[in-house]
């Protein structure tokens, strides 16, 4: 009962924040009309040199929004007095911060002190999806940057080992539904996972079996070759789906075939409603795209900052 009550309070706070000072797609029309094109140029240049950039930017935005709202706190550097979010264990593999730095530099040259780092990250995440073959959409803007970034807060993030109850609670605490959970999990269509994030499914799964029985046997054999029990290859791992640099619905099709990497992915099949959504998205790219956009806009409306940072890595 206490958990439900706490979730209701958090949902109410989310609704209040979203209705007051609402974000607006026209927010920079007069103050910085070319902000979107400047961000897009920076993202395009980065992708041309590194195909892993889209997944990094999308994940970065998600991780930013899930701690105190989308306030750019994930971009802040650690200091001697404080270990920042980007250095928290769940975020240690985050990269491509330089893309946001370059976009911010271009925007500051054109519109000094106007556009927040949080908005630049939100726009860059949208561009990352669109430039990978996914949907394009208008991003509501007007976020402000936060001044707090603590590595310890990353423990709030749902881990790849999370079960369905944990995932549902984590999303509900942020005003997000189970439909949002499934749609946003589709972001796993982009990217790469290190062995450590799915090792629990392919070695010593439980006292009875070594491998998670929900995994396709042939898929598990391949993963065990890449990630042996005592793996010492730091960069060993696997793509999150079979088309890891293309934004499509392959993630959902593979999930239904027992070919997902994370326990948290497999957990989505344990609930009738989420399984139904997975089946729908697996059969319709258009349906997935539409729901993904809705959920990205909804998640992106979680706000928490109060200023426009001049350097995305440091507070003033």
mmCIF file of C-alpha atoms in Angstrom:
data_model
loop_
_atom_site.group_PDB
_atom_site.id
_atom_site.type_symbol
_atom_site.label_atom_id
_atom_site.label_comp_id
_atom_site.label_asym_id
_atom_site.label_seq_id
_atom_site.Cartn_x
_atom_site.Cartn_y
_atom_site.Cartn_z
ATOM 1 C CA UNK A 1 0.000 0.000 0.000
ATOM 2 C CA UNK A 2 2.819 2.406 0.856
ATOM 3 C CA UNK A 3 4.472 1.679 -2.504
ATOM 4 C CA UNK A 4 1.232 2.437 -4.369
ATOM 5 C CA UNK A 5 0.735 5.621 -2.326
ATOM 6 C CA UNK A 6 4.316 6.779 -3.007
ATOM 7 C CA UNK A 7 3.891 6.095 -6.706
ATOM 8 C CA UNK A 8 0.653 8.126 -6.722
ATOM 9 C CA UNK A 9 2.425 11.089 -5.140
ATOM 10 C CA UNK A 10 5.258 10.931 -7.655
ATOM 11 C CA UNK A 11 2.763 10.705 -10.509
ATOM 12 C CA UNK A 12 0.929 13.765 -9.166
ATOM 13 C CA UNK A 13 4.205 15.700 -8.954
ATOM 14 C CA UNK A 14 5.004 14.672 -12.528
ATOM 15 C CA UNK A 15 1.604 15.916 -13.745
ATOM 16 C CA UNK A 16 1.998 19.231 -11.925
ATOM 17 C CA UNK A 17 5.468 19.785 -13.376
ATOM 18 C CA UNK A 18 4.266 18.881 -16.862
ATOM 19 C CA UNK A 19 1.252 21.211 -16.800
ATOM 20 C CA UNK A 20 3.068 24.263 -15.455
ATOM 21 C CA UNK A 21 5.782 25.781 -17.576
ATOM 22 C CA UNK A 22 4.999 23.210 -20.250
ATOM 23 C CA UNK A 23 7.578 22.543 -22.929
ATOM 24 C CA UNK A 24 6.873 23.970 -26.365
ATOM 25 C CA UNK A 25 8.066 23.090 -29.868
ATOM 26 C CA UNK A 26 8.208 26.837 -30.634
ATOM 27 C CA UNK A 27 10.190 27.798 -27.531
ATOM 28 C CA UNK A 28 13.298 28.931 -29.458
ATOM 29 C CA UNK A 29 11.546 30.307 -32.547
ATOM 30 C CA UNK A 30 12.650 33.863 -31.800
ATOM 31 C CA UNK A 31 15.610 33.423 -29.459
ATOM 32 C CA UNK A 32 17.471 30.681 -31.384
ATOM 33 C CA UNK A 33 15.628 29.670 -34.570
ATOM 34 C CA UNK A 34 18.482 27.562 -35.975
ATOM 35 C CA UNK A 35 19.141 25.479 -32.857
ATOM 36 C CA UNK A 36 17.793 22.248 -34.344
ATOM 37 C CA UNK A 37 19.846 22.456 -37.533
ATOM 38 C CA UNK A 38 23.000 23.164 -35.504
ATOM 39 C CA UNK A 39 22.429 20.109 -33.324
ATOM 40 C CA UNK A 40 21.644 17.930 -36.329
ATOM 41 C CA UNK A 41 24.879 18.928 -38.067
ATOM 42 C CA UNK A 42 26.899 17.954 -34.970
ATOM 43 C CA UNK A 43 25.137 14.594 -34.690
ATOM 44 C CA UNK A 44 25.523 13.823 -38.408
ATOM 45 C CA UNK A 45 29.256 14.543 -38.314
ATOM 46 C CA UNK A 46 29.726 12.303 -35.289
ATOM 47 C CA UNK A 47 27.770 9.397 -36.804
ATOM 48 C CA UNK A 48 29.825 9.627 -39.993
ATOM 49 C CA UNK A 49 32.888 8.793 -37.894
ATOM 50 C CA UNK A 50 31.367 6.429 -35.328
ATOM 51 C CA UNK A 51 28.291 4.255 -35.891
ATOM 52 C CA UNK A 52 27.883 3.711 -32.141
ATOM 53 C CA UNK A 53 26.972 7.362 -31.541
ATOM 54 C CA UNK A 54 23.181 7.028 -32.060
ATOM 55 C CA UNK A 55 22.817 4.331 -29.404
ATOM 56 C CA UNK A 56 24.996 6.341 -27.025
ATOM 57 C CA UNK A 57 22.952 9.528 -27.415
ATOM 58 C CA UNK A 58 19.613 7.765 -27.052
ATOM 59 C CA UNK A 59 20.770 5.963 -23.913
ATOM 60 C CA UNK A 60 22.284 9.177 -22.546
ATOM 61 C CA UNK A 61 18.942 10.996 -22.834
ATOM 62 C CA UNK A 62 17.075 8.130 -21.181
ATOM 63 C CA UNK A 63 19.528 7.988 -18.269
ATOM 64 C CA UNK A 64 19.377 11.758 -17.883
ATOM 65 C CA UNK A 65 15.579 11.817 -17.683
ATOM 66 C CA UNK A 66 15.369 8.986 -15.165
ATOM 67 C CA UNK A 67 17.280 10.919 -12.479
ATOM 68 C CA UNK A 68 15.648 14.190 -11.352
ATOM 69 C CA UNK A 69 14.103 14.666 -14.799
ATOM 70 C CA UNK A 70 15.681 15.686 -18.116
ATOM 71 C CA UNK A 71 18.019 18.330 -16.731
ATOM 72 C CA UNK A 72 21.364 17.534 -18.371
ATOM 73 C CA UNK A 73 22.794 16.285 -15.071
ATOM 74 C CA UNK A 74 24.223 13.202 -16.797
ATOM 75 C CA UNK A 75 26.543 15.531 -18.738
ATOM 76 C CA UNK A 76 28.239 17.020 -15.677
ATOM 77 C CA UNK A 77 31.802 15.987 -14.838
ATOM 78 C CA UNK A 78 32.874 14.661 -11.465
ATOM 79 C CA UNK A 79 34.849 16.985 -9.185
ATOM 80 C CA UNK A 80 37.217 16.394 -6.293
ATOM 81 C CA UNK A 81 34.251 16.770 -3.950
ATOM 82 C CA UNK A 82 31.678 14.823 -5.935
ATOM 83 C CA UNK A 83 31.392 11.758 -8.156
ATOM 84 C CA UNK A 84 28.875 12.587 -10.914
ATOM 85 C CA UNK A 85 26.195 10.462 -12.604
ATOM 86 C CA UNK A 86 28.358 9.678 -15.621
ATOM 87 C CA UNK A 87 30.794 7.908 -13.289
ATOM 88 C CA UNK A 88 28.137 5.813 -11.569
ATOM 89 C CA UNK A 89 28.528 2.073 -12.204
ATOM 90 C CA UNK A 90 25.409 1.778 -14.439
ATOM 91 C CA UNK A 91 26.660 4.696 -16.574
ATOM 92 C CA UNK A 92 30.338 3.843 -16.785
ATOM 93 C CA UNK A 93 30.072 2.724 -20.426
ATOM 94 C CA UNK A 94 28.357 5.937 -21.565
ATOM 95 C CA UNK A 95 30.257 7.750 -24.291
ATOM 96 C CA UNK A 96 29.900 10.365 -27.051
ATOM 97 C CA UNK A 97 29.618 13.287 -24.637
ATOM 98 C CA UNK A 98 31.794 15.186 -27.106
ATOM 99 C CA UNK A 99 28.847 15.292 -29.528
ATOM 100 C CA UNK A 100 26.834 17.355 -27.054
ATOM 101 C CA UNK A 101 29.884 19.538 -26.373
ATOM 102 C CA UNK A 102 30.288 20.289 -30.072
ATOM 103 C CA UNK A 103 26.596 20.979 -30.546
ATOM 104 C CA UNK A 104 26.593 23.272 -27.509
ATOM 105 C CA UNK A 105 29.621 25.174 -28.835
ATOM 106 C CA UNK A 106 27.882 25.767 -32.170
ATOM 107 C CA UNK A 107 24.657 26.833 -30.464
ATOM 108 C CA UNK A 108 26.473 29.171 -28.070
ATOM 109 C CA UNK A 109 28.206 30.849 -31.018
ATOM 110 C CA UNK A 110 24.834 31.542 -32.591
ATOM 111 C CA UNK A 111 22.634 32.120 -29.515
ATOM 112 C CA UNK A 112 24.730 32.749 -26.383
ATOM 113 C CA UNK A 113 23.217 31.707 -23.067
ATOM 114 C CA UNK A 114 19.842 30.712 -24.505
ATOM 115 C CA UNK A 115 19.632 26.964 -25.111
ATOM 116 C CA UNK A 116 20.016 24.458 -22.275
ATOM 117 C CA UNK A 117 22.249 21.401 -22.455
ATOM 118 C CA UNK A 118 19.200 19.317 -21.536
ATOM 119 C CA UNK A 119 17.405 20.519 -24.683
ATOM 120 C CA UNK A 120 20.462 19.887 -26.833
ATOM 121 C CA UNK A 121 20.611 16.313 -25.523
ATOM 122 C CA UNK A 122 16.892 15.780 -26.178
ATOM 123 C CA UNK A 123 17.265 17.081 -29.747
ATOM 124 C CA UNK A 124 20.392 14.991 -30.307
ATOM 125 C CA UNK A 125 18.584 11.831 -29.130
ATOM 126 C CA UNK A 126 15.791 12.514 -31.614
ATOM 127 C CA UNK A 127 18.347 13.044 -34.398
ATOM 128 C CA UNK A 128 20.122 9.831 -33.398
ATOM 129 C CA UNK A 129 16.916 7.876 -33.964
ATOM 130 C CA UNK A 130 15.945 9.645 -37.190
ATOM 131 C CA UNK A 131 19.416 9.335 -38.700
ATOM 132 C CA UNK A 132 19.400 5.596 -37.931
ATOM 133 C CA UNK A 133 16.289 4.995 -40.014
ATOM 134 C CA UNK A 134 13.762 5.594 -37.249
ATOM 135 C CA UNK A 135 10.966 8.141 -36.911
ATOM 136 C CA UNK A 136 11.470 11.900 -36.830
ATOM 137 C CA UNK A 137 9.367 14.102 -34.588
ATOM 138 C CA UNK A 138 9.063 17.613 -33.195
ATOM 139 C CA UNK A 139 10.752 17.819 -29.801
ATOM 140 C CA UNK A 140 9.086 20.082 -27.233
ATOM 141 C CA UNK A 141 11.822 22.265 -25.721
ATOM 142 C CA UNK A 142 12.321 24.727 -22.891
ATOM 143 C CA UNK A 143 14.074 22.486 -20.366
ATOM 144 C CA UNK A 144 16.507 23.952 -17.894
ATOM 145 C CA UNK A 145 19.786 22.473 -16.657
ATOM 146 C CA UNK A 146 20.293 21.069 -13.196
ATOM 147 C CA UNK A 147 23.183 21.663 -10.830
ATOM 148 C CA UNK A 148 23.139 18.321 -9.014
ATOM 149 C CA UNK A 149 24.740 15.135 -10.350
ATOM 150 C CA UNK A 150 25.554 12.262 -7.997
ATOM 151 C CA UNK A 151 26.901 8.852 -8.959
ATOM 152 C CA UNK A 152 24.986 7.316 -6.050
ATOM 153 C CA UNK A 153 21.694 8.329 -7.669
ATOM 154 C CA UNK A 154 22.354 5.983 -10.582
ATOM 155 C CA UNK A 155 21.376 3.127 -8.262
ATOM 156 C CA UNK A 156 17.788 4.266 -8.971
ATOM 157 C CA UNK A 157 18.129 3.194 -12.610
ATOM 158 C CA UNK A 158 16.485 -0.096 -13.615
ATOM 159 C CA UNK A 159 19.272 -2.681 -14.073
ATOM 160 C CA UNK A 160 19.421 -5.211 -16.936
ATOM 161 C CA UNK A 161 18.592 -7.895 -14.365
ATOM 162 C CA UNK A 162 15.307 -6.249 -13.299
ATOM 163 C CA UNK A 163 12.100 -8.285 -13.170
ATOM 164 C CA UNK A 164 8.749 -7.001 -14.411
ATOM 165 C CA UNK A 165 7.586 -5.673 -11.023
ATOM 166 C CA UNK A 166 10.780 -3.675 -10.617
ATOM 167 C CA UNK A 167 10.518 -2.265 -14.130
ATOM 168 C CA UNK A 168 6.867 -1.320 -13.729
ATOM 169 C CA UNK A 169 7.551 0.440 -10.419
ATOM 170 C CA UNK A 170 10.561 2.310 -11.801
ATOM 171 C CA UNK A 171 8.538 3.639 -14.720
ATOM 172 C CA UNK A 172 5.438 4.383 -12.613
ATOM 173 C CA UNK A 173 7.520 6.482 -10.235
ATOM 174 C CA UNK A 174 8.291 8.696 -13.206
ATOM 175 C CA UNK A 175 4.733 8.915 -14.457
ATOM 176 C CA UNK A 176 5.322 6.393 -17.233
ATOM 177 C CA UNK A 177 2.971 3.507 -18.065
ATOM 178 C CA UNK A 178 3.686 -0.091 -18.978
ATOM 179 C CA UNK A 179 2.977 0.891 -22.592
ATOM 180 C CA UNK A 180 5.789 3.446 -22.263
ATOM 181 C CA UNK A 181 7.962 0.732 -20.725
ATOM 182 C CA UNK A 182 7.576 -1.503 -23.772
ATOM 183 C CA UNK A 183 7.907 1.290 -26.336
ATOM 184 C CA UNK A 184 11.021 2.764 -24.720
ATOM 185 C CA UNK A 185 12.549 -0.694 -24.285
ATOM 186 C CA UNK A 186 12.429 -0.759 -28.077
ATOM 187 C CA UNK A 187 15.347 1.645 -27.922
ATOM 188 C CA UNK A 188 17.367 -1.548 -27.470
ATOM 189 C CA UNK A 189 17.147 -1.846 -31.222
ATOM 190 C CA UNK A 190 20.280 0.311 -31.185
ATOM 191 C CA UNK A 191 23.496 -0.508 -29.418
ATOM 192 C CA UNK A 192 25.833 -3.036 -27.848
ATOM 193 C CA UNK A 193 25.903 -4.810 -24.496
ATOM 194 C CA UNK A 194 28.984 -5.962 -22.623
ATOM 195 C CA UNK A 195 29.081 -9.519 -21.326
ATOM 196 C CA UNK A 196 28.647 -8.404 -17.728
ATOM 197 C CA UNK A 197 25.113 -7.154 -18.430
ATOM 198 C CA UNK A 198 23.778 -10.556 -19.520
ATOM 199 C CA UNK A 199 26.282 -12.974 -17.939
ATOM 200 C CA UNK A 200 23.623 -13.993 -15.423
ATOM 201 C CA UNK A 201 21.576 -15.598 -18.229
ATOM 202 C CA UNK A 202 24.308 -17.727 -19.785
ATOM 203 C CA UNK A 203 26.338 -18.934 -16.786
ATOM 204 C CA UNK A 204 25.125 -20.215 -13.415
ATOM 205 C CA UNK A 205 21.545 -19.101 -14.093
ATOM 206 C CA UNK A 206 20.295 -20.925 -11.018
ATOM 207 C CA UNK A 207 21.005 -24.047 -8.951
ATOM 208 C CA UNK A 208 19.268 -26.277 -11.484
ATOM 209 C CA UNK A 209 20.411 -24.981 -14.874
ATOM 210 C CA UNK A 210 23.436 -23.149 -16.198
ATOM 211 C CA UNK A 211 21.594 -21.239 -18.947
ATOM 212 C CA UNK A 212 18.311 -19.332 -18.754
ATOM 213 C CA UNK A 213 15.803 -21.769 -20.322
ATOM 214 C CA UNK A 214 13.877 -18.884 -21.891
ATOM 215 C CA UNK A 215 16.855 -18.237 -24.191
ATOM 216 C CA UNK A 216 16.961 -19.837 -27.617
ATOM 217 C CA UNK A 217 19.447 -22.703 -27.252
ATOM 218 C CA UNK A 218 21.377 -21.799 -30.410
ATOM 219 C CA UNK A 219 21.455 -18.137 -29.384
ATOM 220 C CA UNK A 220 22.752 -19.080 -25.928
ATOM 221 C CA UNK A 221 25.525 -21.208 -27.454
ATOM 222 C CA UNK A 222 26.681 -18.229 -29.504
ATOM 223 C CA UNK A 223 26.636 -15.915 -26.498
ATOM 224 C CA UNK A 224 28.632 -18.378 -24.382
ATOM 225 C CA UNK A 225 31.333 -18.467 -27.060
ATOM 226 C CA UNK A 226 31.575 -14.673 -27.040
ATOM 227 C CA UNK A 227 31.341 -14.452 -23.260
ATOM 228 C CA UNK A 228 32.921 -17.499 -21.572
ATOM 229 C CA UNK A 229 32.408 -18.026 -17.857
ATOM 230 C CA UNK A 230 35.651 -16.334 -16.882
ATOM 231 C CA UNK A 231 35.672 -13.748 -19.639
ATOM 232 C CA UNK A 232 38.606 -11.324 -19.407
ATOM 233 C CA UNK A 233 38.077 -9.466 -22.682
ATOM 234 C CA UNK A 234 37.016 -6.009 -21.525
ATOM 235 C CA UNK A 235 35.139 -5.112 -24.710
ATOM 236 C CA UNK A 236 33.495 -8.481 -25.338
ATOM 237 C CA UNK A 237 29.743 -8.471 -25.851
ATOM 238 C CA UNK A 238 26.988 -8.524 -28.437
ATOM 239 C CA UNK A 239 24.714 -6.220 -30.387
ATOM 240 C CA UNK A 240 21.359 -5.614 -28.729
ATOM 241 C CA UNK A 241 19.650 -6.993 -31.805
ATOM 242 C CA UNK A 242 20.629 -8.285 -35.237
ATOM 243 C CA UNK A 243 20.570 -4.772 -36.755
ATOM 244 C CA UNK A 244 22.257 -2.867 -33.941
ATOM 245 C CA UNK A 245 22.906 0.329 -35.941
ATOM 246 C CA UNK A 246 19.450 0.517 -37.545
ATOM 247 C CA UNK A 247 16.336 1.700 -35.729
ATOM 248 C CA UNK A 248 13.746 -0.950 -36.544
ATOM 249 C CA UNK A 249 11.488 -3.475 -34.798
ATOM 250 C CA UNK A 250 13.934 -6.403 -34.957
ATOM 251 C CA UNK A 251 14.341 -6.185 -31.164
ATOM 252 C CA UNK A 252 10.714 -7.202 -30.655
ATOM 253 C CA UNK A 253 10.806 -10.001 -33.214
ATOM 254 C CA UNK A 254 13.933 -11.444 -31.613
ATOM 255 C CA UNK A 255 12.459 -11.075 -28.130
ATOM 256 C CA UNK A 256 9.578 -13.344 -29.140
ATOM 257 C CA UNK A 257 12.144 -15.864 -30.445
ATOM 258 C CA UNK A 258 14.055 -16.037 -27.166
ATOM 259 C CA UNK A 259 16.925 -13.990 -28.563
ATOM 260 C CA UNK A 260 17.069 -10.983 -26.233
ATOM 261 C CA UNK A 261 20.112 -10.220 -24.112
ATOM 262 C CA UNK A 262 18.860 -8.786 -20.832
ATOM 263 C CA UNK A 263 16.756 -10.385 -18.141
ATOM 264 C CA UNK A 264 14.782 -7.136 -18.149
ATOM 265 C CA UNK A 265 13.934 -7.689 -21.827
ATOM 266 C CA UNK A 266 12.717 -11.209 -21.168
ATOM 267 C CA UNK A 267 10.716 -9.921 -18.181
ATOM 268 C CA UNK A 268 8.468 -7.979 -20.557
ATOM 269 C CA UNK A 269 7.063 -11.293 -21.782
ATOM 270 C CA UNK A 270 5.869 -12.278 -18.291
ATOM 271 C CA UNK A 271 2.953 -9.836 -18.315
ATOM 272 C CA UNK A 272 -0.015 -10.360 -20.679
ATOM 273 C CA UNK A 273 -0.374 -6.674 -21.570
ATOM 274 C CA UNK A 274 3.286 -6.078 -22.310
ATOM 275 C CA UNK A 275 3.515 -9.337 -24.254
ATOM 276 C CA UNK A 276 0.574 -8.178 -26.363
ATOM 277 C CA UNK A 277 2.346 -4.894 -27.129
ATOM 278 C CA UNK A 278 5.562 -6.713 -28.016
ATOM 279 C CA UNK A 279 3.624 -8.861 -30.485
ATOM 280 C CA UNK A 280 2.032 -5.776 -32.034
ATOM 281 C CA UNK A 281 5.341 -3.967 -32.384
ATOM 282 C CA UNK A 282 7.025 -7.078 -33.787
ATOM 283 C CA UNK A 283 4.462 -7.196 -36.580
ATOM 284 C CA UNK A 284 4.278 -3.464 -37.311
ATOM 285 C CA UNK A 285 7.207 -1.074 -37.577
ATOM 286 C CA UNK A 286 4.734 1.804 -38.030
ATOM 287 C CA UNK A 287 2.916 0.956 -34.786
ATOM 288 C CA UNK A 288 6.194 0.768 -32.878
ATOM 289 C CA UNK A 289 7.436 4.062 -34.340
ATOM 290 C CA UNK A 290 4.234 5.880 -33.388
ATOM 291 C CA UNK A 291 4.219 4.587 -29.809
ATOM 292 C CA UNK A 292 7.952 5.155 -29.384
ATOM 293 C CA UNK A 293 7.565 8.819 -30.349
ATOM 294 C CA UNK A 294 4.676 9.288 -27.896
ATOM 295 C CA UNK A 295 6.689 7.746 -25.081
ATOM 296 C CA UNK A 296 9.837 9.732 -25.901
ATOM 297 C CA UNK A 297 7.872 12.988 -25.756
ATOM 298 C CA UNK A 298 6.257 11.897 -22.489
ATOM 299 C CA UNK A 299 9.559 10.883 -20.907
ATOM 300 C CA UNK A 300 11.184 14.047 -22.220
ATOM 301 C CA UNK A 301 8.649 16.180 -20.356
ATOM 302 C CA UNK A 302 10.112 15.172 -16.995
ATOM 303 C CA UNK A 303 11.749 18.412 -15.894
ATOM 304 C CA UNK A 304 14.032 19.309 -13.043
ATOM 305 C CA UNK A 305 16.578 22.032 -13.894
ATOM 306 C CA UNK A 306 16.615 25.761 -13.173
ATOM 307 C CA UNK A 307 19.255 27.399 -15.398
ATOM 308 C CA UNK A 308 20.963 27.408 -18.785
ATOM 309 C CA UNK A 309 24.450 26.000 -18.382
ATOM 310 C CA UNK A 310 27.130 27.644 -20.536
ATOM 311 C CA UNK A 311 29.355 24.557 -20.448
ATOM 312 C CA UNK A 312 27.528 21.249 -20.358
ATOM 313 C CA UNK A 313 30.204 19.626 -18.220
ATOM 314 C CA UNK A 314 30.329 22.212 -15.426
ATOM 315 C CA UNK A 315 27.949 24.308 -13.335
ATOM 316 C CA UNK A 316 28.519 28.040 -13.255
#
